[in-house]
């Protein structure tokens, strides 16, 4: 029997960037620094919830930056 409860989705996310030291291979190494980003794409001290669409938009903009891995959680 089908339930009346809608499918669960998370419309808000966290955005984190991992910065690596230059010349360090990323495979299996630990990130040197983690930074959390807020709604405007600026670094913040604590994890902040931001709308999922905005998080993915900022992540696409940061994609391909040398020495950086972007995570949307």
CSV table of N, CA and C in Angstrom, one decimal:
chain,number,residue,atom,x,y,z
A,1,UNK,N,0.8,-1.2,0.0
A,1,UNK,CA,0.0,0.0,0.0
A,1,UNK,C,0.9,1.2,0.0
A,2,UNK,N,0.6,2.2,-0.8
A,2,UNK,CA,1.4,3.4,-0.9
A,2,UNK,C,1.1,4.3,0.3
A,3,UNK,N,2.1,5.0,0.8
A,3,UNK,CA,1.9,5.9,1.9
A,3,UNK,C,1.7,7.3,1.4
A,4,UNK,N,1.1,8.2,2.2
A,4,UNK,CA,0.9,9.5,1.8
A,4,UNK,C,2.1,10.4,2.1
A,5,UNK,N,3.1,9.9,2.7
A,5,UNK,CA,4.3,10.6,3.1
A,5,UNK,C,5.2,10.9,1.8
A,6,UNK,N,5.6,12.1,1.5
A,6,UNK,CA,6.4,12.3,0.3
A,6,UNK,C,7.8,11.8,0.6
A,7,UNK,N,8.5,11.6,-0.5
A,7,UNK,CA,9.9,11.1,-0.5
A,7,UNK,C,10.8,12.0,0.3
A,8,UNK,N,11.7,11.5,1.1
A,8,UNK,CA,12.6,12.4,1.9
A,8,UNK,C,13.6,13.0,1.0
A,9,UNK,N,13.9,14.2,1.1
A,9,UNK,CA,14.9,14.9,0.4
A,9,UNK,C,15.5,16.0,1.3
A,10,UNK,N,16.7,16.4,1.1
A,10,UNK,CA,17.3,17.4,1.9
A,10,UNK,C,17.6,18.6,1.1
A,11,UNK,N,16.8,19.7,1.2
A,11,UNK,CA,16.9,20.9,0.4
A,11,UNK,C,18.0,21.8,0.9
A,12,UNK,N,18.7,21.4,2.0
A,12,UNK,CA,19.8,22.3,2.5
A,12,UNK,C,21.0,21.4,2.7
A,13,UNK,N,22.2,22.0,2.5
A,13,UNK,CA,23.4,21.2,2.5
A,13,UNK,C,24.5,22.0,3.1
A,14,UNK,N,25.7,21.3,3.4
A,14,UNK,CA,26.9,21.9,3.8
A,14,UNK,C,27.9,21.9,2.7
A,15,UNK,N,28.7,22.9,2.6
A,15,UNK,CA,29.7,23.0,1.5
A,15,UNK,C,31.1,23.1,2.2
A,16,UNK,N,32.0,22.2,1.8
A,16,UNK,CA,33.3,22.1,2.4
A,16,UNK,C,34.4,22.0,1.3
A,17,UNK,N,35.5,22.8,1.5
A,17,UNK,CA,36.6,22.6,0.5
A,17,UNK,C,37.8,22.1,1.3
A,18,UNK,N,38.5,21.2,0.7
A,18,UNK,CA,39.7,20.6,1.2
A,18,UNK,C,40.9,21.2,0.5
A,19,UNK,N,41.8,21.9,1.1
A,19,UNK,CA,43.0,22.4,0.5
A,19,UNK,C,44.2,21.6,0.8
A,20,UNK,N,45.0,21.3,-0.3
A,20,UNK,CA,46.2,20.5,-0.2
A,20,UNK,C,47.4,21.3,-0.4
A,21,UNK,N,48.5,20.9,0.2
A,21,UNK,CA,49.8,21.7,0.0
A,21,UNK,C,50.2,21.4,-1.5
A,22,UNK,N,50.9,22.4,-2.1
A,22,UNK,CA,51.4,22.2,-3.5
A,22,UNK,C,52.4,21.1,-3.5
A,23,UNK,N,52.3,20.3,-4.6
A,23,UNK,CA,53.2,19.2,-4.8
A,23,UNK,C,52.9,17.9,-4.1
A,24,UNK,N,51.9,17.9,-3.2
A,24,UNK,CA,51.5,16.7,-2.4
A,24,UNK,C,50.4,16.0,-3.3
A,25,UNK,N,50.7,14.7,-3.4
A,25,UNK,CA,49.7,13.9,-4.2
A,25,UNK,C,48.5,13.7,-3.4
A,26,UNK,N,47.3,13.8,-4.0
A,26,UNK,CA,46.0,13.7,-3.2
A,26,UNK,C,45.6,12.3,-2.9
A,27,UNK,N,46.1,11.3,-3.7
A,27,UNK,CA,45.6,10.0,-3.5
A,27,UNK,C,46.0,9.4,-2.2
A,28,UNK,N,45.1,9.2,-1.3
A,28,UNK,CA,45.3,8.6,0.0
A,28,UNK,C,45.9,9.6,1.1
A,29,UNK,N,46.2,10.8,0.7
A,29,UNK,CA,46.8,11.7,1.7
A,29,UNK,C,45.6,12.5,2.4
A,30,UNK,N,45.9,13.0,3.6
A,30,UNK,CA,45.0,13.7,4.3
A,30,UNK,C,45.0,15.2,3.9
A,31,UNK,N,43.8,15.8,3.9
A,31,UNK,CA,43.8,17.2,3.5
A,31,UNK,C,44.5,18.1,4.6
A,32,UNK,N,45.2,19.1,4.1
A,32,UNK,CA,45.9,20.0,5.0
A,32,UNK,C,45.0,20.9,5.8
A,33,UNK,N,43.9,21.3,5.1
A,33,UNK,CA,43.0,22.3,5.7
A,33,UNK,C,41.6,22.1,5.2
A,34,UNK,N,40.6,22.2,6.0
A,34,UNK,CA,39.3,22.1,5.6
A,34,UNK,C,38.6,23.5,5.9
A,35,UNK,N,37.9,24.0,4.9
A,35,UNK,CA,37.2,25.3,5.1
A,35,UNK,C,35.7,25.0,4.8
A,36,UNK,N,34.9,25.6,5.6
A,36,UNK,CA,33.4,25.6,5.4
A,36,UNK,C,33.0,26.9,4.7
A,37,UNK,N,32.1,26.8,3.8
A,37,UNK,CA,31.7,28.0,3.1
A,37,UNK,C,30.2,28.3,3.4
A,38,UNK,N,29.9,29.6,3.5
A,38,UNK,CA,28.5,30.0,3.7
A,38,UNK,C,27.7,30.3,2.5
A,39,UNK,N,26.6,30.9,2.6
A,39,UNK,CA,25.7,31.2,1.5
A,39,UNK,C,26.4,32.0,0.4
A,40,UNK,N,27.2,32.9,0.7
A,40,UNK,CA,27.8,33.8,-0.3
A,40,UNK,C,29.1,33.2,-0.8
A,41,UNK,N,29.5,32.0,-0.4
A,41,UNK,CA,30.7,31.4,-0.9
A,41,UNK,C,32.0,31.9,-0.1
A,42,UNK,N,31.8,32.6,1.0
A,42,UNK,CA,32.9,33.0,1.8
A,42,UNK,C,33.2,32.0,2.9
A,43,UNK,N,34.4,31.9,3.3
A,43,UNK,CA,34.7,31.0,4.4
A,43,UNK,C,34.1,31.4,5.7
A,44,UNK,N,33.6,30.4,6.5
A,44,UNK,CA,33.0,30.7,7.8
A,44,UNK,C,33.7,29.7,8.8
A,45,UNK,N,33.5,30.0,10.1
A,45,UNK,CA,34.2,29.2,11.1
A,45,UNK,C,33.5,27.9,11.4
A,46,UNK,N,32.2,27.9,11.4
A,46,UNK,CA,31.4,26.7,11.7
A,46,UNK,C,30.7,26.2,10.4
A,47,UNK,N,30.2,24.9,10.4
A,47,UNK,CA,29.4,24.4,9.3
A,47,UNK,C,28.1,25.2,9.3
A,48,UNK,N,27.7,25.6,8.1
A,48,UNK,CA,26.5,26.4,7.9
A,48,UNK,C,25.6,25.7,6.9
A,49,UNK,N,24.3,25.6,7.2
A,49,UNK,CA,23.4,25.0,6.2
A,49,UNK,C,23.1,26.1,5.2
A,50,UNK,N,23.1,25.7,3.9
A,50,UNK,CA,22.8,26.6,2.8
A,50,UNK,C,21.9,25.8,1.9
A,51,UNK,N,21.1,26.5,1.1
A,51,UNK,CA,20.2,25.9,0.1
A,51,UNK,C,21.0,25.0,-0.9
A,52,UNK,N,20.5,23.8,-1.2
A,52,UNK,CA,21.2,22.8,-2.0
A,52,UNK,C,21.6,23.4,-3.4
A,53,UNK,N,20.7,24.2,-4.0
A,53,UNK,CA,21.0,24.7,-5.3
A,53,UNK,C,22.1,25.7,-5.3
A,54,UNK,N,22.2,26.5,-4.2
A,54,UNK,CA,23.3,27.5,-4.1
A,54,UNK,C,24.6,26.7,-3.8
A,55,UNK,N,24.6,25.7,-3.0
A,55,UNK,CA,25.8,24.9,-2.7
A,55,UNK,C,26.3,24.3,-3.9
A,56,UNK,N,25.5,23.7,-4.8
A,56,UNK,CA,26.0,23.1,-6.0
A,56,UNK,C,26.5,24.2,-7.0
A,57,UNK,N,25.9,25.3,-7.0
A,57,UNK,CA,26.3,26.4,-7.9
A,57,UNK,C,27.7,26.9,-7.5
A,58,UNK,N,28.0,27.0,-6.2
A,58,UNK,CA,29.3,27.4,-5.7
A,58,UNK,C,30.3,26.3,-6.0
A,59,UNK,N,29.9,25.1,-5.8
A,59,UNK,CA,30.8,24.0,-6.0
A,59,UNK,C,31.2,23.9,-7.5
A,60,UNK,N,30.3,24.1,-8.4
A,60,UNK,CA,30.7,24.2,-9.8
A,60,UNK,C,31.6,25.3,-10.2
A,61,UNK,N,31.5,26.4,-9.5
A,61,UNK,CA,32.4,27.5,-9.7
A,61,UNK,C,33.8,27.2,-9.2
A,62,UNK,N,33.9,26.5,-8.1
A,62,UNK,CA,35.2,26.1,-7.5
A,62,UNK,C,35.8,24.9,-8.2
A,63,UNK,N,35.1,24.2,-9.0
A,63,UNK,CA,35.6,22.9,-9.6
A,63,UNK,C,36.7,23.2,-10.5
A,64,UNK,N,37.8,22.4,-10.4
A,64,UNK,CA,39.0,22.6,-11.2
A,64,UNK,C,40.0,23.5,-10.6
A,65,UNK,N,39.8,24.0,-9.5
A,65,UNK,CA,40.8,24.9,-8.8
A,65,UNK,C,42.0,24.0,-8.4
A,66,UNK,N,43.2,24.3,-8.7
A,66,UNK,CA,44.4,23.5,-8.4
A,66,UNK,C,44.5,23.3,-6.8
A,67,UNK,N,44.7,22.1,-6.4
A,67,UNK,CA,45.0,21.9,-5.0
A,67,UNK,C,43.8,21.9,-4.1
A,68,UNK,N,42.6,21.9,-4.7
A,68,UNK,CA,41.3,22.0,-3.9
A,68,UNK,C,40.4,20.9,-4.3
A,69,UNK,N,39.7,20.3,-3.4
A,69,UNK,CA,38.6,19.3,-3.6
A,69,UNK,C,37.4,19.9,-2.9
A,70,UNK,N,36.3,19.9,-3.6
A,70,UNK,CA,35.0,20.5,-3.1
A,70,UNK,C,34.0,19.4,-2.8
A,71,UNK,N,33.4,19.5,-1.6
A,71,UNK,CA,32.5,18.5,-1.1
A,71,UNK,C,31.2,19.2,-0.8
A,72,UNK,N,30.0,18.7,-1.3
A,72,UNK,CA,28.7,19.1,-0.9
A,72,UNK,C,28.1,18.0,-0.1
A,73,UNK,N,27.9,18.2,1.2
A,73,UNK,CA,27.4,17.2,2.1
A,73,UNK,C,26.0,17.4,2.5
